mmCIF file of C-alpha atoms in Angstrom:
data_model
loop_
_atom_site.group_PDB
_atom_site.id
_atom_site.type_symbol
_atom_site.label_atom_id
_atom_site.label_comp_id
_atom_site.label_asym_id
_atom_site.label_seq_id
_atom_site.Cartn_x
_atom_site.Cartn_y
_atom_site.Cartn_z
ATOM 1 C CA MET B 1 22.771 -53.523 8.957
ATOM 2 C CA ALA B 2 21.851 -53.880 12.618
ATOM 3 C CA VAL B 3 18.860 -51.914 13.805
ATOM 4 C CA LEU B 4 19.323 -50.248 17.157
ATOM 5 C CA LYS B 5 16.438 -50.853 19.509
ATOM 6 C CA THR B 6 14.868 -47.687 20.858
ATOM 7 C CA LYS B 7 15.160 -47.587 24.632
ATOM 8 C CA ASN B 8 11.923 -47.613 26.583
ATOM 9 C CA TYR B 9 12.316 -44.618 28.866
ATOM 10 C CA THR B 10 8.647 -44.089 29.604
ATOM 11 C CA THR B 11 7.313 -42.659 32.834
ATOM 12 C CA ASP B 12 3.791 -43.788 31.935
ATOM 13 C CA ILE B 13 3.602 -47.094 33.777
ATOM 14 C CA PRO B 14 0.757 -49.148 35.258
ATOM 15 C CA SER B 15 0.277 -49.479 38.988
ATOM 16 C CA MET B 16 2.270 -52.127 40.849
ATOM 17 C CA ARG B 17 -0.184 -52.205 43.727
ATOM 18 C CA ASP B 18 -1.673 -55.604 42.900
ATOM 19 C CA LYS B 19 1.789 -57.152 42.475
ATOM 20 C CA VAL B 20 3.142 -56.451 45.949
ATOM 21 C CA SER B 21 2.087 -56.919 49.571
ATOM 22 C CA GLU B 22 0.249 -54.192 51.458
ATOM 23 C CA ALA B 23 3.339 -53.629 53.593
ATOM 24 C CA GLU B 24 5.527 -53.189 50.513
ATOM 25 C CA TRP B 25 2.997 -50.864 48.906
ATOM 26 C CA ASP B 26 2.978 -48.686 52.018
ATOM 27 C CA ALA B 27 6.787 -48.597 51.939
ATOM 28 C CA ARG B 28 6.678 -47.666 48.243
ATOM 29 C CA VAL B 29 4.280 -44.784 48.842
ATOM 30 C CA ASN B 30 6.381 -43.408 51.689
ATOM 31 C CA LEU B 31 9.613 -43.796 49.721
ATOM 32 C CA ALA B 32 8.108 -42.045 46.692
ATOM 33 C CA ALA B 33 6.998 -39.279 49.047
ATOM 34 C CA ALA B 34 10.556 -38.925 50.355
ATOM 35 C CA TYR B 35 11.856 -38.459 46.808
ATOM 36 C CA ARG B 36 9.264 -35.774 46.130
ATOM 37 C CA LEU B 37 10.006 -34.002 49.428
ATOM 38 C CA VAL B 38 13.763 -34.031 48.828
ATOM 39 C CA ALA B 39 13.074 -32.385 45.459
ATOM 40 C CA MET B 40 10.602 -29.924 46.998
ATOM 41 C CA TRP B 41 13.267 -28.725 49.441
ATOM 42 C CA GLY B 42 15.931 -28.445 46.723
ATOM 43 C CA MET B 43 18.089 -31.318 47.938
ATOM 44 C CA ASP B 44 18.072 -33.228 44.624
ATOM 45 C CA GLU B 45 20.624 -33.124 41.799
ATOM 46 C CA MET B 46 18.820 -33.852 38.530
ATOM 47 C CA ILE B 47 18.771 -37.679 38.179
ATOM 48 C CA ALA B 48 21.683 -38.262 40.600
ATOM 49 C CA ASN B 49 21.574 -39.661 44.152
ATOM 50 C CA HIS B 50 19.352 -42.221 45.739
ATOM 51 C CA ILE B 51 16.978 -43.065 48.565
ATOM 52 C CA SER B 52 16.202 -46.659 49.485
ATOM 53 C CA VAL B 53 14.025 -48.628 51.887
ATOM 54 C CA ALA B 54 14.169 -52.244 52.971
ATOM 55 C CA VAL B 55 11.162 -54.240 51.780
ATOM 56 C CA PRO B 56 9.079 -55.190 54.838
ATOM 57 C CA GLY B 57 8.830 -58.936 55.338
ATOM 58 C CA GLU B 58 11.363 -59.719 52.588
ATOM 59 C CA GLU B 59 14.809 -60.067 54.077
ATOM 60 C CA GLY B 60 17.635 -58.998 51.808
ATOM 61 C CA THR B 61 15.639 -56.852 49.364
ATOM 62 C CA PHE B 62 15.204 -53.119 49.056
ATOM 63 C CA LEU B 63 13.554 -50.491 46.857
ATOM 64 C CA ILE B 64 15.491 -47.825 44.975
ATOM 65 C CA ASN B 65 14.879 -45.307 42.192
ATOM 66 C CA PRO B 66 15.198 -45.949 38.469
ATOM 67 C CA TYR B 67 18.332 -44.120 37.281
ATOM 68 C CA GLY B 68 16.975 -41.580 34.832
ATOM 69 C CA TYR B 69 13.921 -40.268 36.662
ATOM 70 C CA PHE B 70 13.883 -36.837 38.258
ATOM 71 C CA TYR B 71 12.926 -37.070 41.926
ATOM 72 C CA GLU B 72 9.757 -35.138 41.125
ATOM 73 C CA GLU B 73 8.741 -37.978 38.763
ATOM 74 C CA ILE B 74 9.132 -40.853 41.214
ATOM 75 C CA THR B 75 5.983 -42.820 42.012
ATOM 76 C CA ALA B 76 5.287 -45.820 44.197
ATOM 77 C CA SER B 77 5.070 -48.034 41.105
ATOM 78 C CA SER B 78 8.235 -46.759 39.396
ATOM 79 C CA LEU B 79 10.561 -47.958 42.169
ATOM 80 C CA ILE B 80 12.783 -50.956 41.471
ATOM 81 C CA LYS B 81 13.104 -53.872 43.896
ATOM 82 C CA ILE B 82 16.569 -55.441 44.029
ATOM 83 C CA ASP B 83 18.389 -57.811 46.359
ATOM 84 C CA LEU B 84 21.644 -57.224 48.212
ATOM 85 C CA ASP B 85 23.605 -58.726 45.322
ATOM 86 C CA GLY B 86 22.098 -56.329 42.786
ATOM 87 C CA ASN B 87 19.665 -58.735 41.143
ATOM 88 C CA VAL B 88 16.470 -57.054 39.963
ATOM 89 C CA ILE B 89 13.484 -58.724 41.615
ATOM 90 C CA LEU B 90 10.705 -56.495 40.297
ATOM 91 C CA LYS B 91 10.557 -53.427 38.109
ATOM 92 C CA PRO B 92 8.185 -51.811 35.613
ATOM 93 C CA ASP B 93 8.408 -52.575 31.908
ATOM 94 C CA PHE B 94 11.042 -49.968 31.103
ATOM 95 C CA ASP B 95 14.769 -49.910 30.378
ATOM 96 C CA TYR B 96 15.794 -47.921 33.425
ATOM 97 C CA GLU B 97 18.060 -49.694 35.912
ATOM 98 C CA PRO B 98 19.338 -48.832 39.390
ATOM 99 C CA ASN B 99 22.383 -46.602 39.573
ATOM 100 C CA ARG B 100 25.541 -48.653 40.204
ATOM 101 C CA ALA B 101 26.808 -46.328 42.940
ATOM 102 C CA GLY B 102 23.383 -46.416 44.550
ATOM 103 C CA PHE B 103 23.498 -50.203 44.689
ATOM 104 C CA VAL B 104 27.042 -50.283 46.091
ATOM 105 C CA ILE B 105 26.356 -47.770 48.875
ATOM 106 C CA HIS B 106 22.828 -48.743 49.833
ATOM 107 C CA SER B 107 23.199 -52.522 49.689
ATOM 108 C CA ALA B 108 26.220 -52.310 51.986
ATOM 109 C CA ILE B 109 24.274 -50.356 54.594
ATOM 110 C CA HIS B 110 21.083 -52.417 54.369
ATOM 111 C CA ARG B 111 23.168 -55.580 54.799
ATOM 112 C CA ALA B 112 25.117 -54.281 57.793
ATOM 113 C CA ARG B 113 22.451 -52.185 59.521
ATOM 114 C CA PRO B 114 19.044 -53.933 59.728
ATOM 115 C CA ASP B 115 17.880 -50.951 61.794
ATOM 116 C CA ALA B 116 18.544 -48.670 58.798
ATOM 117 C CA PHE B 117 15.167 -49.181 57.141
ATOM 118 C CA CYS B 118 15.680 -46.056 55.012
ATOM 119 C CA VAL B 119 18.941 -44.670 53.573
ATOM 120 C CA ILE B 120 19.152 -41.208 51.980
ATOM 121 C CA HIS B 121 22.142 -39.812 50.059
ATOM 122 C CA THR B 122 22.371 -36.239 48.727
ATOM 123 C CA HIS B 123 24.737 -33.856 46.949
ATOM 124 C CA THR B 124 23.595 -30.441 48.154
ATOM 125 C CA PRO B 125 25.901 -27.402 47.847
ATOM 126 C CA ALA B 126 25.999 -26.961 51.623
ATOM 127 C CA GLY B 127 26.484 -30.659 52.312
ATOM 128 C CA MET B 128 29.258 -30.918 49.752
ATOM 129 C CA ALA B 129 30.882 -27.759 51.132
ATOM 130 C CA VAL B 130 30.979 -29.128 54.671
ATOM 131 C CA SER B 131 32.254 -32.465 53.332
ATOM 132 C CA THR B 132 35.389 -30.644 52.150
ATOM 133 C CA MET B 133 36.073 -29.004 55.524
ATOM 134 C CA ASP B 134 38.661 -30.600 57.806
ATOM 135 C CA CYS B 135 36.524 -29.574 60.779
ATOM 136 C CA GLY B 136 33.465 -31.416 59.485
ATOM 137 C CA LEU B 137 30.051 -30.529 60.855
ATOM 138 C CA LEU B 138 30.431 -28.364 63.962
ATOM 139 C CA PRO B 139 27.933 -28.060 66.882
ATOM 140 C CA LEU B 140 27.262 -24.408 66.117
ATOM 141 C CA THR B 141 23.472 -24.579 66.202
ATOM 142 C CA GLN B 142 20.807 -26.498 68.069
ATOM 143 C CA THR B 143 20.066 -28.308 64.830
ATOM 144 C CA ALA B 144 23.667 -29.476 64.482
ATOM 145 C CA MET B 145 23.843 -30.536 68.132
ATOM 146 C CA ARG B 146 21.188 -33.118 67.371
ATOM 147 C CA PHE B 147 23.909 -35.230 65.699
ATOM 148 C CA ALA B 148 26.144 -36.341 68.566
ATOM 149 C CA LYS B 149 27.802 -39.080 66.545
ATOM 150 C CA ILE B 150 28.829 -38.392 62.945
ATOM 151 C CA GLY B 151 30.762 -40.770 60.702
ATOM 152 C CA TYR B 152 33.282 -39.573 58.104
ATOM 153 C CA HIS B 153 34.218 -41.533 55.005
ATOM 154 C CA ASP B 154 37.254 -40.520 52.936
ATOM 155 C CA TYR B 155 36.680 -40.064 49.222
ATOM 156 C CA GLN B 156 37.705 -43.053 47.070
ATOM 157 C CA SER B 157 36.325 -41.850 43.712
ATOM 158 C CA VAL B 158 32.864 -42.698 42.374
ATOM 159 C CA ALA B 159 31.436 -45.448 44.586
ATOM 160 C CA VAL B 160 31.137 -48.207 41.990
ATOM 161 C CA ASP B 161 33.674 -50.641 43.495
ATOM 162 C CA LEU B 162 32.316 -53.296 45.852
ATOM 163 C CA ALA B 163 35.612 -53.154 47.723
ATOM 164 C CA GLU B 164 34.544 -49.788 49.161
ATOM 165 C CA GLN B 165 31.527 -51.269 50.937
ATOM 166 C CA GLU B 166 33.501 -52.454 53.942
ATOM 167 C CA SER B 167 34.923 -49.019 54.715
ATOM 168 C CA ILE B 168 31.565 -47.289 54.147
ATOM 169 C CA VAL B 169 29.940 -49.549 56.740
ATOM 170 C CA ALA B 170 32.848 -49.200 59.168
ATOM 171 C CA ASP B 171 32.868 -45.421 58.907
ATOM 172 C CA LEU B 172 29.096 -45.172 59.405
ATOM 173 C CA GLY B 173 29.214 -47.440 62.459
ATOM 174 C CA ASP B 174 26.037 -46.944 64.485
ATOM 175 C CA ALA B 175 25.684 -43.259 63.569
ATOM 176 C CA ASP B 176 22.669 -41.784 61.789
ATOM 177 C CA LEU B 177 24.767 -39.372 59.706
ATOM 178 C CA LEU B 178 27.770 -40.145 57.491
ATOM 179 C CA ILE B 179 29.611 -37.298 55.812
ATOM 180 C CA LEU B 180 31.189 -38.594 52.622
ATOM 181 C CA ARG B 181 34.325 -36.481 52.257
ATOM 182 C CA ASN B 182 34.465 -34.393 49.058
ATOM 183 C CA HIS B 183 31.126 -35.929 48.127
ATOM 184 C CA GLY B 184 28.002 -35.275 50.172
ATOM 185 C CA LEU B 185 25.734 -36.444 52.979
ATOM 186 C CA LEU B 186 24.191 -39.791 53.882
ATOM 187 C CA VAL B 187 21.673 -40.492 56.622
ATOM 188 C CA VAL B 188 19.818 -43.549 57.848
ATOM 189 C CA GLY B 189 16.651 -43.993 59.867
ATOM 190 C CA PRO B 190 14.359 -46.725 61.202
ATOM 191 C CA SER B 191 11.542 -45.306 59.055
ATOM 192 C CA VAL B 192 11.209 -43.102 56.001
ATOM 193 C CA ALA B 193 9.823 -40.325 58.186
ATOM 194 C CA GLN B 194 12.805 -40.423 60.556
ATOM 195 C CA ALA B 195 15.357 -40.639 57.757
ATOM 196 C CA PHE B 196 13.812 -37.640 55.975
ATOM 197 C CA SER B 197 13.924 -35.687 59.216
ATOM 198 C CA ASN B 198 17.612 -36.588 59.538
ATOM 199 C CA ILE B 199 18.542 -35.396 56.049
ATOM 200 C CA TYR B 200 16.454 -32.237 56.389
ATOM 201 C CA ARG B 201 18.193 -31.328 59.659
ATOM 202 C CA ALA B 202 21.658 -32.363 58.463
ATOM 203 C CA GLU B 203 21.256 -30.194 55.375
ATOM 204 C CA LEU B 204 19.968 -27.287 57.481
ATOM 205 C CA ALA B 205 22.905 -27.634 59.878
ATOM 206 C CA CYS B 206 25.384 -27.643 56.981
ATOM 207 C CA ARG B 207 23.733 -24.649 55.342
ATOM 208 C CA THR B 208 23.832 -22.567 58.507
ATOM 209 C CA GLN B 209 27.458 -23.538 59.158
ATOM 210 C CA VAL B 210 28.500 -22.436 55.679
ATOM 211 C CA MET B 211 26.608 -19.155 56.141
ATOM 212 C CA ALA B 212 28.158 -18.506 59.558
ATOM 213 C CA MET B 213 31.685 -19.308 58.389
ATOM 214 C CA SER B 214 31.211 -17.004 55.397
ATOM 215 C CA ALA B 215 30.245 -14.001 57.529
ATOM 216 C CA ASN B 216 33.843 -13.051 58.411
ATOM 217 C CA THR B 217 33.151 -12.694 62.123
ATOM 218 C CA ALA B 218 33.959 -14.645 65.271
ATOM 219 C CA ILE B 219 31.743 -17.683 65.788
ATOM 220 C CA SER B 220 30.242 -18.586 69.157
ATOM 221 C CA THR B 221 30.269 -22.252 70.178
ATOM 222 C CA PRO B 222 28.384 -23.340 73.324
ATOM 223 C CA PRO B 223 30.243 -25.134 76.134
ATOM 224 C CA GLN B 224 30.573 -28.903 75.723
ATOM 225 C CA GLU B 225 28.224 -29.629 78.635
ATOM 226 C CA ILE B 226 25.468 -27.619 76.899
ATOM 227 C CA ILE B 227 26.118 -29.427 73.627
ATOM 228 C CA ASP B 228 25.856 -32.770 75.434
ATOM 229 C CA LYS B 229 22.657 -31.726 77.240
ATOM 230 C CA THR B 230 21.086 -30.548 73.981
ATOM 231 C CA ASN B 231 21.961 -33.775 72.200
ATOM 232 C CA HIS B 232 20.476 -35.786 75.064
ATOM 233 C CA LEU B 233 17.218 -33.877 74.784
ATOM 234 C CA TYR B 234 17.141 -34.535 71.054
ATOM 235 C CA ARG B 235 17.514 -38.291 71.358
ATOM 236 C CA PRO B 236 14.368 -40.027 70.091
ATOM 237 C CA GLU B 237 13.950 -42.113 73.235
ATOM 238 C CA VAL B 238 13.978 -39.004 75.469
ATOM 239 C CA ARG B 239 11.084 -37.047 73.963
ATOM 240 C CA ARG B 240 9.856 -38.356 70.612
ATOM 241 C CA PRO B 241 11.272 -39.914 67.432
ATOM 242 C CA PHE B 242 12.135 -37.217 64.931
ATOM 243 C CA GLY B 243 9.987 -36.915 61.855
ATOM 244 C CA VAL B 244 7.097 -39.112 62.999
ATOM 245 C CA LEU B 245 4.855 -36.219 64.061
ATOM 246 C CA GLU B 246 5.775 -34.193 60.969
ATOM 247 C CA TRP B 247 5.285 -36.973 58.414
ATOM 248 C CA PRO B 248 1.475 -36.863 58.067
ATOM 249 C CA ALA B 249 1.697 -33.091 57.590
ATOM 250 C CA LEU B 250 4.392 -33.547 54.948
ATOM 251 C CA LEU B 251 2.193 -36.057 53.114
ATOM 252 C CA ARG B 252 -0.711 -33.593 53.249
ATOM 253 C CA LYS B 253 1.565 -30.954 51.766
ATOM 254 C CA LEU B 254 2.504 -33.322 48.940
ATOM 255 C CA ASP B 255 -1.125 -34.258 48.355
ATOM 256 C CA ARG B 256 -2.049 -30.605 47.960
ATOM 257 C CA HIS B 257 0.832 -30.084 45.556
ATOM 258 C CA ASP B 258 0.761 -33.287 43.475
ATOM 259 C CA PRO B 259 -0.606 -36.608 44.796
ATOM 260 C CA SER B 260 0.760 -38.623 41.853
ATOM 261 C CA TYR B 261 3.583 -40.010 44.024
ATOM 262 C CA ARG B 262 0.951 -42.436 45.355
ATOM 263 C CA ASP B 263 0.404 -44.037 41.920
#
Protein backbone atom coordinates (compact mmCIF):
# COMPACT_ATOMS: atom_id res chain seq x y z
CA MET A 1 0.00 0.00 0.00
CA ALA A 2 1.45 3.34 -1.06
CA VAL A 3 2.10 5.84 1.69
CA LEU A 4 1.09 9.38 0.85
CA LYS A 5 3.78 11.90 1.64
CA THR A 6 2.64 14.69 3.93
CA LYS A 7 2.98 18.03 2.19
CA ASN A 8 5.40 20.50 3.72
CA TYR A 9 3.28 23.61 4.10
CA THR A 10 5.37 25.31 6.75
CA THR A 11 5.68 29.05 7.15
CA ASP A 12 8.65 28.61 9.48
CA ILE A 13 11.53 29.02 7.06
CA PRO A 14 15.14 30.19 7.40
CA SER A 15 16.29 33.50 6.01
CA MET A 16 17.28 33.69 2.35
CA ARG A 17 19.38 36.79 2.89
CA ASP A 18 22.75 35.07 2.48
CA LYS A 19 21.60 33.31 -0.70
CA VAL A 20 20.76 36.38 -2.76
CA SER A 21 22.37 39.68 -3.77
CA GLU A 22 21.82 42.84 -1.74
CA ALA A 23 19.75 44.26 -4.58
CA GLU A 24 17.52 41.18 -4.65
CA TRP A 25 17.16 41.22 -0.88
CA ASP A 26 16.04 44.85 -0.99
CA ALA A 27 13.50 43.95 -3.68
CA ARG A 28 12.28 41.03 -1.55
CA VAL A 29 11.78 43.22 1.50
CA ASN A 30 9.85 45.82 -0.48
CA LEU A 31 7.74 43.18 -2.22
CA ALA A 32 6.92 41.49 1.09
CA ALA A 33 5.94 44.92 2.41
CA ALA A 34 3.59 45.42 -0.54
CA TYR A 35 1.84 42.13 0.25
CA ARG A 36 1.40 43.15 3.88
CA LEU A 37 0.12 46.62 2.91
CA VAL A 38 -2.38 45.22 0.41
CA ALA A 39 -3.70 43.00 3.21
CA MET A 40 -3.70 45.89 5.70
CA TRP A 41 -5.92 47.93 3.38
CA GLY A 42 -8.29 45.01 2.73
CA MET A 43 -7.34 44.50 -0.90
CA ASP A 44 -6.43 40.80 -0.54
CA GLU A 45 -8.61 37.73 -1.16
CA MET A 46 -7.42 34.94 1.13
CA ILE A 47 -4.59 33.16 -0.76
CA ALA A 48 -5.65 34.44 -4.21
CA ASN A 49 -3.96 37.09 -6.37
CA HIS A 50 -0.36 38.03 -6.80
CA ILE A 51 2.25 40.76 -6.71
CA SER A 52 5.58 40.37 -8.47
CA VAL A 53 8.84 42.25 -8.96
CA ALA A 54 11.62 41.79 -11.47
CA VAL A 55 14.86 40.63 -9.86
CA PRO A 56 17.41 43.47 -10.14
CA GLY A 57 20.45 42.52 -12.19
CA GLU A 58 18.96 39.19 -13.31
CA GLU A 59 17.23 39.60 -16.63
CA GLY A 60 14.24 37.35 -17.17
CA THR A 61 13.54 36.45 -13.53
CA PHE A 62 10.98 37.71 -11.06
CA LEU A 63 9.73 37.14 -7.52
CA ILE A 64 6.19 36.05 -6.70
CA ASN A 65 4.26 34.68 -3.72
CA PRO A 66 3.94 31.03 -2.74
CA TYR A 67 0.36 29.96 -3.54
CA GLY A 68 -1.05 29.06 -0.15
CA TYR A 69 0.24 31.90 2.02
CA PHE A 70 -2.05 34.66 3.23
CA TYR A 71 -0.67 38.07 2.27
CA GLU A 72 -0.20 38.81 5.96
CA GLU A 73 2.20 35.84 6.15
CA ILE A 74 4.49 36.83 3.29
CA THR A 75 8.12 37.49 4.19
CA ALA A 76 11.16 38.44 2.16
CA SER A 77 12.46 34.87 2.41
CA SER A 78 9.19 33.12 1.51
CA LEU A 79 9.03 34.61 -2.00
CA ILE A 80 9.72 32.32 -4.95
CA LYS A 81 12.08 33.29 -7.78
CA ILE A 82 11.03 32.01 -11.21
CA ASP A 83 12.00 32.77 -14.79
CA LEU A 84 9.76 33.91 -17.62
CA ASP A 85 9.15 30.30 -18.66
CA GLY A 86 7.93 29.31 -15.20
CA ASN A 87 11.04 27.46 -14.04
CA VAL A 88 11.65 27.78 -10.30
CA ILE A 89 15.09 29.29 -9.72
CA LEU A 90 15.01 29.60 -5.94
CA LYS A 91 12.47 28.86 -3.25
CA PRO A 92 12.39 27.79 0.40
CA ASP A 93 12.23 24.14 1.37
CA PHE A 94 8.45 23.83 1.20
CA ASP A 95 5.89 22.36 -1.18
CA TYR A 96 4.23 25.62 -2.13
CA GLU A 97 4.48 26.64 -5.79
CA PRO A 98 3.57 29.80 -7.71
CA ASN A 99 -0.03 30.13 -8.80
CA ARG A 100 -0.44 29.19 -12.48
CA ALA A 101 -2.56 32.25 -13.29
CA GLY A 102 -0.02 34.43 -11.51
CA PHE A 103 2.75 33.06 -13.70
CA VAL A 104 0.75 33.48 -16.92
CA ILE A 105 -0.24 37.10 -16.23
CA HIS A 106 2.92 38.38 -14.58
CA SER A 107 5.48 36.70 -16.83
CA ALA A 108 3.74 38.15 -19.89
CA ILE A 109 3.95 41.68 -18.50
CA HIS A 110 7.51 41.40 -17.20
CA ARG A 111 8.60 40.09 -20.61
CA ALA A 112 6.85 42.83 -22.58
CA ARG A 113 7.28 45.79 -20.23
CA PRO A 114 10.82 46.07 -18.77
CA ASP A 115 9.67 49.33 -17.18
CA ALA A 116 7.06 47.39 -15.17
CA PHE A 117 9.36 46.47 -12.29
CA CYS A 118 6.35 45.66 -10.08
CA VAL A 119 2.98 44.17 -11.11
CA ILE A 120 0.01 44.04 -8.72
CA HIS A 121 -3.27 42.19 -9.34
CA THR A 122 -6.30 42.33 -7.02
CA HIS A 123 -9.89 41.12 -6.71
CA THR A 124 -11.51 43.78 -4.54
CA PRO A 125 -15.32 44.16 -4.45
CA ALA A 126 -15.11 47.68 -5.86
CA GLY A 127 -12.55 46.76 -8.50
CA MET A 128 -14.56 43.74 -9.59
CA ALA A 129 -17.75 45.83 -9.65
CA VAL A 130 -16.22 48.44 -11.94
CA SER A 131 -14.77 45.66 -14.12
CA THR A 132 -18.34 44.60 -14.92
CA MET A 133 -19.47 48.10 -15.95
CA ASP A 134 -19.58 48.93 -19.65
CA CYS A 135 -18.49 52.47 -18.79
CA GLY A 136 -15.35 51.30 -17.01
CA LEU A 137 -13.59 53.64 -14.61
CA LEU A 138 -14.96 57.17 -15.02
CA PRO A 139 -13.10 60.46 -14.26
CA LEU A 140 -15.52 61.34 -11.47
CA THR A 141 -12.93 62.21 -8.84
CA GLN A 142 -9.48 63.74 -8.71
CA THR A 143 -8.17 60.31 -7.80
CA ALA A 144 -9.68 58.73 -10.91
CA MET A 145 -8.42 61.55 -13.14
CA ARG A 146 -4.89 60.47 -12.28
CA PHE A 147 -5.34 57.54 -14.71
CA ALA A 148 -5.50 59.17 -18.14
CA LYS A 149 -4.84 55.92 -19.98
CA ILE A 150 -6.59 52.74 -18.85
CA GLY A 151 -6.42 49.38 -20.61
CA TYR A 152 -9.36 46.95 -20.71
CA HIS A 153 -8.99 43.21 -21.15
CA ASP A 154 -12.04 41.06 -21.95
CA TYR A 155 -12.60 38.05 -19.73
CA GLN A 156 -11.38 34.74 -21.20
CA SER A 157 -11.92 32.51 -18.13
CA VAL A 158 -9.27 31.77 -15.51
CA ALA A 159 -5.94 33.01 -16.88
CA VAL A 160 -4.10 29.69 -17.06
CA ASP A 161 -3.68 29.52 -20.86
CA LEU A 162 -0.44 30.91 -22.30
CA ALA A 163 -2.38 31.89 -25.41
CA GLU A 164 -3.97 34.72 -23.41
CA GLN A 165 -0.64 36.41 -22.75
CA GLU A 166 -0.55 38.19 -26.09
CA SER A 167 -3.91 39.89 -25.60
CA ILE A 168 -3.12 40.81 -21.97
CA VAL A 169 0.03 42.63 -23.10
CA ALA A 170 -1.72 44.27 -26.05
CA ASP A 171 -4.60 45.50 -23.91
CA LEU A 172 -2.27 46.89 -21.23
CA GLY A 173 -0.16 48.72 -23.82
CA ASP A 174 1.84 51.44 -22.09
CA ALA A 175 -0.83 52.13 -19.45
CA ASP A 176 -0.27 51.79 -15.71
CA LEU A 177 -3.76 50.39 -15.06
CA LEU A 178 -5.47 47.43 -16.74
CA ILE A 179 -9.06 46.61 -15.84
CA LEU A 180 -9.61 42.90 -16.36
CA ARG A 181 -13.28 42.68 -17.35
CA ASN A 182 -15.44 40.60 -14.98
CA HIS A 183 -12.28 39.93 -12.99
CA GLY A 184 -10.43 42.72 -11.21
CA LEU A 185 -7.64 45.29 -11.37
CA LEU A 186 -4.00 45.15 -12.43
CA VAL A 187 -1.42 47.90 -12.12
CA VAL A 188 2.26 48.23 -12.93
CA GLY A 189 4.96 50.58 -11.71
CA PRO A 190 8.69 51.24 -12.08
CA SER A 191 9.11 50.50 -8.35
CA VAL A 192 7.19 48.70 -5.64
CA ALA A 193 6.36 52.04 -4.04
CA GLN A 194 4.89 53.45 -7.26
CA ALA A 195 2.95 50.29 -8.07
CA PHE A 196 1.43 50.20 -4.57
CA SER A 197 0.41 53.83 -4.96
CA ASN A 198 -1.24 52.93 -8.27
CA ILE A 199 -3.29 50.07 -6.84
CA TYR A 200 -4.25 52.07 -3.75
CA ARG A 201 -5.53 54.95 -5.90
CA ALA A 202 -7.18 52.69 -8.48
CA GLU A 203 -9.04 50.86 -5.72
CA LEU A 204 -10.04 54.16 -4.09
CA ALA A 205 -11.29 55.50 -7.43
CA CYS A 206 -13.35 52.35 -8.03
CA ARG A 207 -14.78 52.41 -4.52
CA THR A 208 -15.90 56.03 -4.79
CA GLN A 209 -17.41 55.41 -8.23
CA VAL A 210 -19.46 52.49 -6.94
CA MET A 211 -20.61 54.60 -3.98
CA ALA A 212 -21.55 57.56 -6.19
CA MET A 213 -23.42 55.40 -8.70
CA SER A 214 -25.31 53.73 -5.86
CA ALA A 215 -26.59 57.01 -4.42
CA ASN A 216 -29.48 57.35 -6.90
CA THR A 217 -28.71 60.97 -7.76
CA ALA A 218 -27.27 62.84 -10.72
CA ILE A 219 -23.49 62.63 -10.97
CA SER A 220 -21.31 65.63 -11.77
CA THR A 221 -18.42 65.12 -14.20
CA PRO A 222 -15.89 67.94 -14.73
CA PRO A 223 -15.30 69.34 -18.24
CA GLN A 224 -12.77 67.44 -20.34
CA GLU A 225 -10.24 70.29 -20.24
CA ILE A 226 -10.24 70.14 -16.42
CA ILE A 227 -9.84 66.37 -16.50
CA ASP A 228 -6.88 66.75 -18.87
CA LYS A 229 -5.31 69.50 -16.73
CA THR A 230 -5.69 67.39 -13.59
CA ASN A 231 -4.13 64.36 -15.22
CA HIS A 232 -1.21 66.47 -16.43
CA LEU A 233 -0.58 67.70 -12.90
CA TYR A 234 -0.64 64.13 -11.64
CA ARG A 235 1.98 62.86 -14.07
CA PRO A 236 5.10 61.77 -12.18
CA GLU A 237 7.43 63.87 -14.32
CA VAL A 238 5.45 67.06 -13.60
CA ARG A 239 5.61 67.13 -9.80
CA ARG A 240 6.85 63.91 -8.21
CA PRO A 241 6.59 60.14 -8.75
CA PHE A 242 3.62 58.75 -6.87
CA GLY A 243 4.29 56.61 -3.85
CA VAL A 244 7.98 57.43 -3.41
CA LEU A 245 7.44 60.01 -0.66
CA GLU A 246 4.84 57.82 1.06
CA TRP A 247 6.82 54.57 0.99
CA PRO A 248 9.14 55.17 3.97
CA ALA A 249 6.11 56.15 6.05
CA LEU A 250 4.29 53.00 4.94
CA LEU A 251 7.29 50.89 5.96
CA ARG A 252 7.34 52.62 9.35
CA LYS A 253 3.67 51.80 9.74
CA LEU A 254 4.38 48.15 8.96
CA ASP A 255 7.33 48.08 11.34
CA ARG A 256 5.13 49.35 14.16
CA HIS A 257 2.50 46.75 13.35
CA ASP A 258 4.61 43.67 12.54
CA PRO A 259 8.18 43.88 11.19
CA SER A 260 8.33 40.16 10.33
CA TYR A 261 7.89 40.92 6.61
CA ARG A 262 11.62 41.77 6.66
CA ASP A 263 12.62 38.20 7.64
